[in-house]
Amino acid sequence: MKQLKFIYDIYEWYISRNLKPENLPKHIAIIMDGNRRYTKIMGNMEVIDGHKKGVSTLEKVMDWSIELGIEIITVYAFSTENFKRPPKEVEGLMKLFQKNFEDVAKNPKIHKNEVRIKAVGNLNLLPEYVREAIRTAEESTAHYHKKHVNFAIGYDGRMEIIDAIKKISKEVKENKLDINEINEDIVNRNLYTAGLDDPNLIIRTSGEERLSGFLLWQSSYSELYFCDSLWPELRKVDFLRALRSYQERERRFGI
Ligand code: FPP
């Protein structure tokens, strides 16, 4: 076991040393997939414990990102589809969100690194106690601008676009906006992610290769990286390999 750790340490060092700090993605978005499959391979484990293990992976990813100088992380914490899961799992997740948003507000690492927390999604779909915990986390970090961690929660990319269309149509109907003035900028300003940069890199774990409604508008020019590791098992080498792959690709924006 010790020998394996030694090999991974060397591998981490090897990849890190070849990464160009000036060409790291500014914004990484992550689809944290595979928590339930992890509980299955672990045998006698409750589904909620897989999600709790997922929270520790997220903490590690936040540490690695701060260490590497990544400015923005956006994670897919809960889609609108996820509401269709068994009520016991949904309730367990809601309690986990409440606890973690409350903890974030008190976490010294968040304040030391000036990390601003934001939730993006249709928050009206969430129970009031989760919304309250989100408010606490957002308000206690609202004055920070160095780093950003965004949680897509109660989120669906198509619903986000529909909501944006409704808001824009209302402005047109009320003669506050001319239809010919509608452009990318206006759409951006009406999305849940208004004011946030588009992701440069999107990582999905667990071997699934699709976006599942995550940041549909915002991902037009994002590099996509899929890895086989289940989210609770993600290692630093997997994260570094995603960054290496990002740097190896030529970024041409269709030109
Ligand atoms: C996907 O795995 C994971 C989720 C639906 C929940 C992710 C949430 C967390 C890790 C909690 C983080 C949140 C905060 C606020 C700290 P899955 O359940 O779809 O697994 P499967 O693909 O194996 O079924």
PDB file of C-alpha atoms and ligand atoms in Angstrom:
ATOM      1  CA  MET A   1       0.000   0.000   0.000  1.00  0.00           C
ATOM      2  CA  LYS A   2       2.821   2.371   0.991  1.00  0.00           C
ATOM      3  CA  GLN A   3       4.605   1.448  -2.228  1.00  0.00           C
ATOM      4  CA  LEU A   4       1.482   2.287  -4.271  1.00  0.00           C
ATOM      5  CA  LYS A   5       1.223   5.694  -2.563  1.00  0.00           C
ATOM      6  CA  PHE A   6       4.876   6.334  -3.401  1.00  0.00           C
ATOM      7  CA  ILE A   7       4.231   5.519  -7.079  1.00  0.00           C
ATOM      8  CA  TYR A   8       1.206   7.885  -7.153  1.00  0.00           C
ATOM      9  CA  ASP A   9       3.246  10.633  -5.459  1.00  0.00           C
ATOM     10  CA  ILE A  10       5.860  10.340  -8.200  1.00  0.00           C
ATOM     11  CA  TYR A  11       3.177  10.291 -10.900  1.00  0.00           C
ATOM     12  CA  GLU A  12       1.519  13.424  -9.411  1.00  0.00           C
ATOM     13  CA  TRP A  13       4.877  15.167  -9.275  1.00  0.00           C
ATOM     14  CA  TYR A  14       5.650  14.141 -12.863  1.00  0.00           C
ATOM     15  CA  ILE A  15       2.362  15.465 -14.281  1.00  0.00           C
ATOM     16  CA  SER A  16       2.401  18.665 -12.176  1.00  0.00           C
ATOM     17  CA  ARG A  17       5.921  19.507 -13.274  1.00  0.00           C
ATOM     18  CA  ASN A  18       4.887  19.400 -16.941  1.00  0.00           C
ATOM     19  CA  LEU A  19       1.789  21.597 -16.510  1.00  0.00           C
ATOM     20  CA  LYS A  20       2.137  25.168 -17.703  1.00  0.00           C
ATOM     21  CA  PRO A  21       0.730  27.415 -14.954  1.00  0.00           C
ATOM     22  CA  GLU A  22      -0.030  30.170 -17.479  1.00  0.00           C
ATOM     23  CA  ASN A  23      -2.290  27.862 -19.488  1.00  0.00           C
ATOM     24  CA  LEU A  24      -4.474  26.326 -16.797  1.00  0.00           C
ATOM     25  CA  PRO A  25      -8.252  26.606 -17.230  1.00  0.00           C
ATOM     26  CA  LYS A  26      -9.652  29.616 -15.409  1.00  0.00           C
ATOM     27  CA  HIS A  27     -12.992  27.886 -14.887  1.00  0.00           C
ATOM     28  CA  ILE A  28     -13.517  24.134 -14.402  1.00  0.00           C
ATOM     29  CA  ALA A  29     -17.039  22.713 -14.278  1.00  0.00           C
ATOM     30  CA  ILE A  30     -17.540  19.214 -12.920  1.00  0.00           C
ATOM     31  CA  ILE A  31     -20.265  16.575 -13.214  1.00  0.00           C
ATOM     32  CA  MET A  32     -19.648  14.582 -10.026  1.00  0.00           C
ATOM     33  CA  ASP A  33     -20.983  11.208 -11.114  1.00  0.00           C
ATOM     34  CA  GLY A  34     -20.814   7.702  -9.645  1.00  0.00           C
ATOM     35  CA  ASN A  35     -21.677   8.087  -5.936  1.00  0.00           C
ATOM     36  CA  ARG A  36     -24.300   5.317  -5.955  1.00  0.00           C
ATOM     37  CA  ARG A  37     -22.210   2.907  -8.020  1.00  0.00           C
ATOM     38  CA  TYR A  38     -19.442   3.455  -5.477  1.00  0.00           C
ATOM     39  CA  THR A  39     -21.736   2.291  -2.653  1.00  0.00           C
ATOM     40  CA  LYS A  40     -22.536  -0.855  -4.689  1.00  0.00           C
ATOM     41  CA  ILE A  41     -18.900  -1.821  -5.180  1.00  0.00           C
ATOM     42  CA  MET A  42     -18.237  -1.136  -1.499  1.00  0.00           C
ATOM     43  CA  GLY A  43     -20.874  -3.755  -0.611  1.00  0.00           C
ATOM     44  CA  ASN A  44     -22.877  -2.956   2.472  1.00  0.00           C
ATOM     45  CA  MET A  45     -22.950   0.853   2.208  1.00  0.00           C
ATOM     46  CA  GLU A  46     -25.942   3.235   2.342  1.00  0.00           C
ATOM     47  CA  VAL A  47     -26.463   5.437  -0.748  1.00  0.00           C
ATOM     48  CA  ILE A  48     -26.226   8.590   1.377  1.00  0.00           C
ATOM     49  CA  ASP A  49     -22.777   7.502   2.573  1.00  0.00           C
ATOM     50  CA  GLY A  50     -21.680   7.442  -1.080  1.00  0.00           C
ATOM     51  CA  HIS A  51     -22.829  11.068  -1.385  1.00  0.00           C
ATOM     52  CA  LYS A  52     -20.991  11.931   1.860  1.00  0.00           C
ATOM     53  CA  LYS A  53     -17.841  10.405   0.406  1.00  0.00           C
ATOM     54  CA  GLY A  54     -18.574  12.576  -2.651  1.00  0.00           C
ATOM     55  CA  VAL A  55     -18.488  15.667  -0.426  1.00  0.00           C
ATOM     56  CA  SER A  56     -14.960  14.727   0.759  1.00  0.00           C
ATOM     57  CA  THR A  57     -13.842  14.379  -2.873  1.00  0.00           C
ATOM     58  CA  LEU A  58     -15.246  17.836  -3.545  1.00  0.00           C
ATOM     59  CA  GLU A  59     -13.251  19.220  -0.603  1.00  0.00           C
ATOM     60  CA  LYS A  60     -10.094  17.646  -2.034  1.00  0.00           C
ATOM     61  CA  VAL A  61     -10.805  19.062  -5.507  1.00  0.00           C
ATOM     62  CA  MET A  62     -11.245  22.513  -3.948  1.00  0.00           C
ATOM     63  CA  ASP A  63      -7.871  22.147  -2.174  1.00  0.00           C
ATOM     64  CA  TRP A  64      -6.105  21.030  -5.385  1.00  0.00           C
ATOM     65  CA  SER A  65      -7.705  23.871  -7.326  1.00  0.00           C
ATOM     66  CA  ILE A  66      -6.596  26.475  -4.809  1.00  0.00           C
ATOM     67  CA  GLU A  67      -3.089  24.989  -4.798  1.00  0.00           C
ATOM     68  CA  LEU A  68      -2.934  25.173  -8.617  1.00  0.00           C
ATOM     69  CA  GLY A  69      -4.466  28.650  -8.865  1.00  0.00           C
ATOM     70  CA  ILE A  70      -7.747  27.668 -10.575  1.00  0.00           C
ATOM     71  CA  GLU A  71     -10.116  30.618 -10.107  1.00  0.00           C
ATOM     72  CA  ILE A  72     -13.591  29.165 -10.650  1.00  0.00           C
ATOM     73  CA  ILE A  73     -15.114  25.756  -9.956  1.00  0.00           C
ATOM     74  CA  THR A  74     -18.746  24.934 -10.787  1.00  0.00           C
ATOM     75  CA  VAL A  75     -20.150  21.588  -9.693  1.00  0.00           C
ATOM     76  CA  TYR A  76     -23.373  19.838 -10.648  1.00  0.00           C
ATOM     77  CA  ALA A  77     -24.737  19.050  -7.186  1.00  0.00           C
ATOM     78  CA  PHE A  78     -28.401  18.297  -7.969  1.00  0.00           C
ATOM     79  CA  SER A  79     -30.363  18.324 -11.216  1.00  0.00           C
ATOM     80  CA  THR A  80     -34.115  18.755 -11.506  1.00  0.00           C
ATOM     81  CA  GLU A  81     -34.143  15.102 -12.710  1.00  0.00           C
ATOM     82  CA  ASN A  82     -32.615  14.044  -9.376  1.00  0.00           C
ATOM     83  CA  PHE A  83     -35.935  14.935  -7.654  1.00  0.00           C
ATOM     84  CA  LYS A  84     -37.306  11.705  -9.201  1.00  0.00           C
ATOM     85  CA  ARG A  85     -34.992   9.585  -7.013  1.00  0.00           C
ATOM     86  CA  PRO A  86     -36.386   7.679  -3.992  1.00  0.00           C
ATOM     87  CA  PRO A  87     -37.682  10.178  -1.376  1.00  0.00           C
ATOM     88  CA  LYS A  88     -35.244   8.832   1.246  1.00  0.00           C
ATOM     89  CA  GLU A  89     -32.245   9.651  -0.990  1.00  0.00           C
ATOM     90  CA  VAL A  90     -33.618  13.091  -1.956  1.00  0.00           C
ATOM     91  CA  GLU A  91     -34.231  13.964   1.701  1.00  0.00           C
ATOM     92  CA  GLY A  92     -30.774  12.679   2.667  1.00  0.00           C
ATOM     93  CA  LEU A  93     -29.198  14.835  -0.043  1.00  0.00           C
ATOM     94  CA  MET A  94     -31.174  17.930   1.014  1.00  0.00           C
ATOM     95  CA  LYS A  95     -29.949  17.493   4.616  1.00  0.00           C
ATOM     96  CA  LEU A  96     -26.404  17.028   3.296  1.00  0.00           C
ATOM     97  CA  PHE A  97     -26.682  20.245   1.265  1.00  0.00           C
ATOM     98  CA  GLN A  98     -28.020  22.109   4.306  1.00  0.00           C
ATOM     99  CA  LYS A  99     -25.140  20.905   6.501  1.00  0.00           C
ATOM    100  CA  ASN A 100     -22.489  21.621   3.895  1.00  0.00           C
ATOM    101  CA  PHE A 101     -23.704  25.109   3.009  1.00  0.00           C
ATOM    102  CA  GLU A 102     -23.814  25.918   6.739  1.00  0.00           C
ATOM    103  CA  ASP A 103     -20.307  24.475   7.205  1.00  0.00           C
ATOM    104  CA  VAL A 104     -18.953  26.393   4.216  1.00  0.00           C
ATOM    105  CA  ALA A 105     -19.938  29.684   5.869  1.00  0.00           C
ATOM    106  CA  LYS A 106     -17.765  28.770   8.894  1.00  0.00           C
ATOM    107  CA  ASN A 107     -14.900  27.105   7.029  1.00  0.00           C
ATOM    108  CA  PRO A 108     -11.602  28.987   7.693  1.00  0.00           C
ATOM    109  CA  LYS A 109     -10.148  27.759   4.348  1.00  0.00           C
ATOM    110  CA  ILE A 110     -13.000  29.470   2.468  1.00  0.00           C
ATOM    111  CA  HIS A 111     -12.332  32.779   4.218  1.00  0.00           C
ATOM    112  CA  LYS A 112      -8.523  32.528   4.080  1.00  0.00           C
ATOM    113  CA  ASN A 113      -8.642  31.989   0.301  1.00  0.00           C
ATOM    114  CA  GLU A 114     -11.470  34.492  -0.234  1.00  0.00           C
ATOM    115  CA  VAL A 115     -13.770  32.039  -1.971  1.00  0.00           C
ATOM    116  CA  ARG A 116     -17.177  33.321  -3.028  1.00  0.00           C
ATOM    117  CA  ILE A 117     -19.959  30.744  -2.889  1.00  0.00           C
ATOM    118  CA  LYS A 118     -22.942  30.881  -5.216  1.00  0.00           C
ATOM    119  CA  ALA A 119     -25.823  28.554  -6.006  1.00  0.00           C
ATOM    120  CA  VAL A 120     -27.186  28.477  -9.552  1.00  0.00           C
ATOM    121  CA  GLY A 121     -30.487  26.882 -10.461  1.00  0.00           C
ATOM    122  CA  ASN A 122     -34.179  27.180  -9.779  1.00  0.00           C
ATOM    123  CA  LEU A 123     -33.755  27.504  -6.023  1.00  0.00           C
ATOM    124  CA  ASN A 124     -37.549  27.723  -5.550  1.00  0.00           C
ATOM    125  CA  LEU A 125     -37.611  23.960  -6.090  1.00  0.00           C
ATOM    126  CA  LEU A 126     -35.555  23.395  -2.917  1.00  0.00           C
ATOM    127  CA  PRO A 127     -36.913  23.150   0.630  1.00  0.00           C
ATOM    128  CA  GLU A 128     -36.770  26.398   2.618  1.00  0.00           C
ATOM    129  CA  TYR A 129     -34.114  25.030   5.034  1.00  0.00           C
ATOM    130  CA  VAL A 130     -31.723  24.417   2.102  1.00  0.00           C
ATOM    131  CA  ARG A 131     -32.427  27.882   0.641  1.00  0.00           C
ATOM    132  CA  GLU A 132     -31.717  29.387   4.068  1.00  0.00           C
ATOM    133  CA  ALA A 133     -28.364  27.535   4.312  1.00  0.00           C
ATOM    134  CA  ILE A 134     -27.496  28.699   0.769  1.00  0.00           C
ATOM    135  CA  ARG A 135     -28.304  32.308   1.754  1.00  0.00           C
ATOM    136  CA  THR A 136     -26.002  31.987   4.781  1.00  0.00           C
ATOM    137  CA  ALA A 137     -23.125  30.653   2.636  1.00  0.00           C
ATOM    138  CA  GLU A 138     -23.649  33.250  -0.111  1.00  0.00           C
ATOM    139  CA  GLU A 139     -23.990  36.188   2.258  1.00  0.00           C
ATOM    140  CA  SER A 140     -20.941  35.268   4.342  1.00  0.00           C
ATOM    141  CA  THR A 141     -18.762  35.150   1.195  1.00  0.00           C
ATOM    142  CA  ALA A 142     -20.428  37.853  -0.920  1.00  0.00           C
ATOM    143  CA  HIS A 143     -17.508  40.280  -0.436  1.00  0.00           C
ATOM    144  CA  TYR A 144     -14.892  37.880  -1.901  1.00  0.00           C
ATOM    145  CA  HIS A 145     -13.710  38.032  -5.518  1.00  0.00           C
ATOM    146  CA  LYS A 146     -10.500  35.961  -5.642  1.00  0.00           C
ATOM    147  CA  LYS A 147     -11.992  32.497  -6.116  1.00  0.00           C
ATOM    148  CA  HIS A 148     -15.467  31.225  -6.921  1.00  0.00           C
ATOM    149  CA  VAL A 149     -17.209  27.959  -6.168  1.00  0.00           C
ATOM    150  CA  ASN A 150     -20.642  27.623  -7.787  1.00  0.00           C
ATOM    151  CA  PHE A 151     -23.130  24.882  -7.014  1.00  0.00           C
ATOM    152  CA  ALA A 152     -25.620  23.979  -9.750  1.00  0.00           C
ATOM    153  CA  ILE A 153     -28.538  22.824  -7.619  1.00  0.00           C
ATOM    154  CA  GLY A 154     -32.154  22.372  -8.712  1.00  0.00           C
ATOM    155  CA  TYR A 155     -30.544  22.951 -12.086  1.00  0.00           C
ATOM    156  CA  ASP A 156     -31.358  21.958 -15.644  1.00  0.00           C
ATOM    157  CA  GLY A 157     -29.796  23.655 -18.660  1.00  0.00           C
ATOM    158  CA  ARG A 158     -32.938  23.534 -20.808  1.00  0.00           C
ATOM    159  CA  MET A 159     -35.058  24.964 -18.013  1.00  0.00           C
ATOM    160  CA  GLU A 160     -32.449  27.712 -17.568  1.00  0.00           C
ATOM    161  CA  ILE A 161     -32.746  28.626 -21.274  1.00  0.00           C
ATOM    162  CA  ILE A 162     -36.574  28.542 -21.126  1.00  0.00           C
ATOM    163  CA  ASP A 163     -36.524  30.828 -18.061  1.00  0.00           C
ATOM    164  CA  ALA A 164     -34.160  33.208 -19.888  1.00  0.00           C
ATOM    165  CA  ILE A 165     -36.497  33.264 -22.930  1.00  0.00           C
ATOM    166  CA  LYS A 166     -39.441  34.095 -20.625  1.00  0.00           C
ATOM    167  CA  LYS A 167     -37.557  36.964 -18.942  1.00  0.00           C
ATOM    168  CA  ILE A 168     -36.410  38.395 -22.297  1.00  0.00           C
ATOM    169  CA  SER A 169     -39.900  38.034 -23.843  1.00  0.00           C
ATOM    170  CA  LYS A 170     -41.372  39.918 -20.895  1.00  0.00           C
ATOM    171  CA  GLU A 171     -38.967  42.814 -21.508  1.00  0.00           C
ATOM    172  CA  VAL A 172     -39.902  42.827 -25.215  1.00  0.00           C
ATOM    173  CA  LYS A 173     -43.609  42.723 -24.372  1.00  0.00           C
ATOM    174  CA  GLU A 174     -43.225  45.641 -21.977  1.00  0.00           C
ATOM    175  CA  ASN A 175     -41.362  47.610 -24.689  1.00  0.00           C
ATOM    176  CA  LYS A 176     -38.198  47.730 -22.558  1.00  0.00           C
ATOM    177  CA  LEU A 177     -36.240  45.831 -25.209  1.00  0.00           C
ATOM    178  CA  ASP A 178     -36.352  45.817 -28.994  1.00  0.00           C
ATOM    179  CA  ILE A 179     -36.437  42.301 -30.473  1.00  0.00           C
ATOM    180  CA  ASN A 180     -33.495  43.166 -32.768  1.00  0.00           C
ATOM    181  CA  GLU A 181     -31.349  43.995 -29.765  1.00  0.00           C
ATOM    182  CA  ILE A 182     -31.424  40.406 -28.479  1.00  0.00           C
ATOM    183  CA  ASN A 183     -27.893  39.041 -28.628  1.00  0.00           C
ATOM    184  CA  GLU A 184     -25.576  36.645 -26.730  1.00  0.00           C
ATOM    185  CA  ASP A 185     -24.906  39.229 -24.073  1.00  0.00           C
ATOM    186  CA  ILE A 186     -28.621  39.690 -23.317  1.00  0.00           C
ATOM    187  CA  VAL A 187     -29.096  35.904 -23.114  1.00  0.00           C
ATOM    188  CA  ASN A 188     -26.067  35.564 -20.791  1.00  0.00           C
ATOM    189  CA  ARG A 189     -27.480  38.221 -18.489  1.00  0.00           C
ATOM    190  CA  ASN A 190     -30.753  36.323 -18.160  1.00  0.00           C
ATOM    191  CA  LEU A 191     -29.281  32.906 -17.311  1.00  0.00           C
ATOM    192  CA  TYR A 192     -28.971  31.615 -13.709  1.00  0.00           C
ATOM    193  CA  THR A 193     -25.203  31.948 -14.256  1.00  0.00           C
ATOM    194  CA  ALA A 194     -25.413  35.679 -15.107  1.00  0.00           C
ATOM    195  CA  GLY A 195     -22.099  37.383 -14.398  1.00  0.00           C
ATOM    196  CA  LEU A 196     -20.069  34.145 -14.363  1.00  0.00           C
ATOM    197  CA  ASP A 197     -17.470  33.217 -17.003  1.00  0.00           C
ATOM    198  CA  ASP A 198     -18.144  30.215 -19.258  1.00  0.00           C
ATOM    199  CA  PRO A 199     -16.237  27.054 -18.255  1.00  0.00           C
ATOM    200  CA  ASN A 200     -12.990  26.330 -20.113  1.00  0.00           C
ATOM    201  CA  LEU A 201     -13.011  22.678 -19.115  1.00  0.00           C
ATOM    202  CA  ILE A 202     -15.845  20.336 -18.125  1.00  0.00           C
ATOM    203  CA  ILE A 203     -14.924  17.099 -16.350  1.00  0.00           C
ATOM    204  CA  ARG A 204     -17.352  14.198 -15.898  1.00  0.00           C
ATOM    205  CA  THR A 205     -16.417  11.188 -13.782  1.00  0.00           C
ATOM    206  CA  SER A 206     -17.659   7.563 -13.843  1.00  0.00           C
ATOM    207  CA  GLY A 207     -17.204   6.817 -17.553  1.00  0.00           C
ATOM    208  CA  GLU A 208     -20.475   8.448 -18.718  1.00  0.00           C
ATOM    209  CA  GLU A 209     -19.899  10.692 -21.722  1.00  0.00           C
ATOM    210  CA  ARG A 210     -22.736  13.243 -21.923  1.00  0.00           C
ATOM    211  CA  LEU A 211     -23.623  16.612 -20.426  1.00  0.00           C
ATOM    212  CA  SER A 212     -27.029  15.641 -18.979  1.00  0.00           C
ATOM    213  CA  GLY A 213     -28.356  19.184 -19.163  1.00  0.00           C
ATOM    214  CA  PHE A 214     -25.318  20.772 -17.472  1.00  0.00           C
ATOM    215  CA  LEU A 215     -24.489  24.322 -18.631  1.00  0.00           C
ATOM    216  CA  LEU A 216     -25.903  23.743 -22.132  1.00  0.00           C
ATOM    217  CA  TRP A 217     -25.550  27.347 -23.309  1.00  0.00           C
ATOM    218  CA  GLN A 218     -22.293  27.994 -21.440  1.00  0.00           C
ATOM    219  CA  SER A 219     -20.452  24.888 -22.704  1.00  0.00           C
ATOM    220  CA  SER A 220     -20.338  25.868 -26.419  1.00  0.00           C
ATOM    221  CA  TYR A 221     -16.559  26.240 -26.433  1.00  0.00           C
ATOM    222  CA  SER A 222     -15.613  24.177 -23.377  1.00  0.00           C
ATOM    223  CA  GLU A 223     -13.178  21.304 -23.631  1.00  0.00           C
ATOM    224  CA  LEU A 224     -14.795  18.099 -22.379  1.00  0.00           C
ATOM    225  CA  TYR A 225     -12.914  15.488 -20.364  1.00  0.00           C
ATOM    226  CA  PHE A 226     -14.365  12.157 -19.276  1.00  0.00           C
ATOM    227  CA  CYS A 227     -12.664   9.852 -16.822  1.00  0.00           C
ATOM    228  CA  ASP A 228     -13.564   6.365 -15.623  1.00  0.00           C
ATOM    229  CA  SER A 229     -12.986   6.958 -11.940  1.00  0.00           C
ATOM    230  CA  LEU A 230     -16.178   7.132  -9.837  1.00  0.00           C
ATOM    231  CA  TRP A 231     -16.501  10.533  -8.139  1.00  0.00           C
ATOM    232  CA  PRO A 232     -15.841   9.300  -4.554  1.00  0.00           C
ATOM    233  CA  GLU A 233     -12.635   7.590  -5.776  1.00  0.00           C
ATOM    234  CA  LEU A 234     -11.238  10.492  -7.802  1.00  0.00           C
ATOM    235  CA  ARG A 235      -7.507  10.885  -7.116  1.00  0.00           C
ATOM    236  CA  LYS A 236      -5.293  13.889  -7.610  1.00  0.00           C
ATOM    237  CA  VAL A 237      -3.615  12.110 -10.562  1.00  0.00           C
ATOM    238  CA  ASP A 238      -7.013  11.902 -12.309  1.00  0.00           C
ATOM    239  CA  PHE A 239      -7.541  15.635 -11.797  1.00  0.00           C
ATOM    240  CA  LEU A 240      -4.016  16.430 -13.017  1.00  0.00           C
ATOM    241  CA  ARG A 241      -4.492  14.204 -16.067  1.00  0.00           C
ATOM    242  CA  ALA A 242      -7.615  16.202 -16.974  1.00  0.00           C
ATOM    243  CA  LEU A 243      -5.548  19.383 -16.802  1.00  0.00           C
ATOM    244  CA  ARG A 244      -2.766  17.814 -18.874  1.00  0.00           C
ATOM    245  CA  SER A 245      -5.291  16.754 -21.509  1.00  0.00           C
ATOM    246  CA  TYR A 246      -6.718  20.290 -21.537  1.00  0.00           C
ATOM    247  CA  GLN A 247      -3.256  21.740 -22.143  1.00  0.00           C
ATOM    248  CA  GLU A 248      -2.503  19.247 -24.894  1.00  0.00           C
ATOM    249  CA  ARG A 249      -5.535  20.256 -26.933  1.00  0.00           C
ATOM    250  CA  GLU A 250      -5.313  23.086 -29.353  1.00  0.00           C
ATOM    251  CA  ARG A 251      -7.915  25.676 -28.414  1.00  0.00           C
ATOM    252  CA  ARG A 252      -9.117  27.236 -31.638  1.00  0.00           C
ATOM    253  CA  PHE A 253     -12.709  28.317 -30.963  1.00  0.00           C
ATOM    254  CA  GLY A 254     -13.754  27.054 -34.385  1.00  0.00           C
ATOM    255  CA  ILE A 255     -11.460  29.469 -36.242  1.00  0.00           C
TER     256      ILE A 255
HETATM  257  C1  FPP B   1     -24.116  11.823  -8.803  1.00  0.00           C
HETATM  258  O1  FPP B   1     -23.822  10.479  -8.486  1.00  0.00           O
HETATM  259  C2  FPP B   1     -24.129  12.687  -7.609  1.00  0.00           C
HETATM  260  C3  FPP B   1     -25.184  13.413  -7.118  1.00  0.00           C
HETATM  261  C4  FPP B   1     -26.526  13.397  -7.725  1.00  0.00           C
HETATM  262  C5  FPP B   1     -25.066  14.249  -5.922  1.00  0.00           C
HETATM  263  C6  FPP B   1     -23.725  14.963  -5.814  1.00  0.00           C
HETATM  264  C7  FPP B   1     -23.695  15.733  -4.587  1.00  0.00           C
HETATM  265  C8  FPP B   1     -22.621  15.808  -3.775  1.00  0.00           C
HETATM  266  C9  FPP B   1     -21.336  15.110  -3.991  1.00  0.00           C
HETATM  267  C10 FPP B   1     -22.745  16.676  -2.593  1.00  0.00           C
HETATM  268  C11 FPP B   1     -21.992  17.980  -2.808  1.00  0.00           C
HETATM  269  C12 FPP B   1     -22.794  19.123  -2.394  1.00  0.00           C
HETATM  270  C13 FPP B   1     -22.473  20.104  -1.515  1.00  0.00           C
HETATM  271  C14 FPP B   1     -23.421  21.226  -1.330  1.00  0.00           C
HETATM  272  C15 FPP B   1     -21.235  20.108  -0.717  1.00  0.00           C
HETATM  273  P1  FPP B   1     -25.012   9.443  -8.663  1.00  0.00           P
HETATM  274  O2  FPP B   1     -25.785   9.422  -7.391  1.00  0.00           O
HETATM  275  O3  FPP B   1     -25.768   9.792  -9.897  1.00  0.00           O
HETATM  276  O4  FPP B   1     -24.257   8.084  -8.825  1.00  0.00           O
HETATM  277  P2  FPP B   1     -24.540   6.961  -9.925  1.00  0.00           P
HETATM  278  O5  FPP B   1     -24.216   7.606 -11.247  1.00  0.00           O
HETATM  279  O6  FPP B   1     -23.572   5.892  -9.549  1.00  0.00           O
HETATM  280  O7  FPP B   1     -25.964   6.546  -9.806  1.00  0.00           O
END
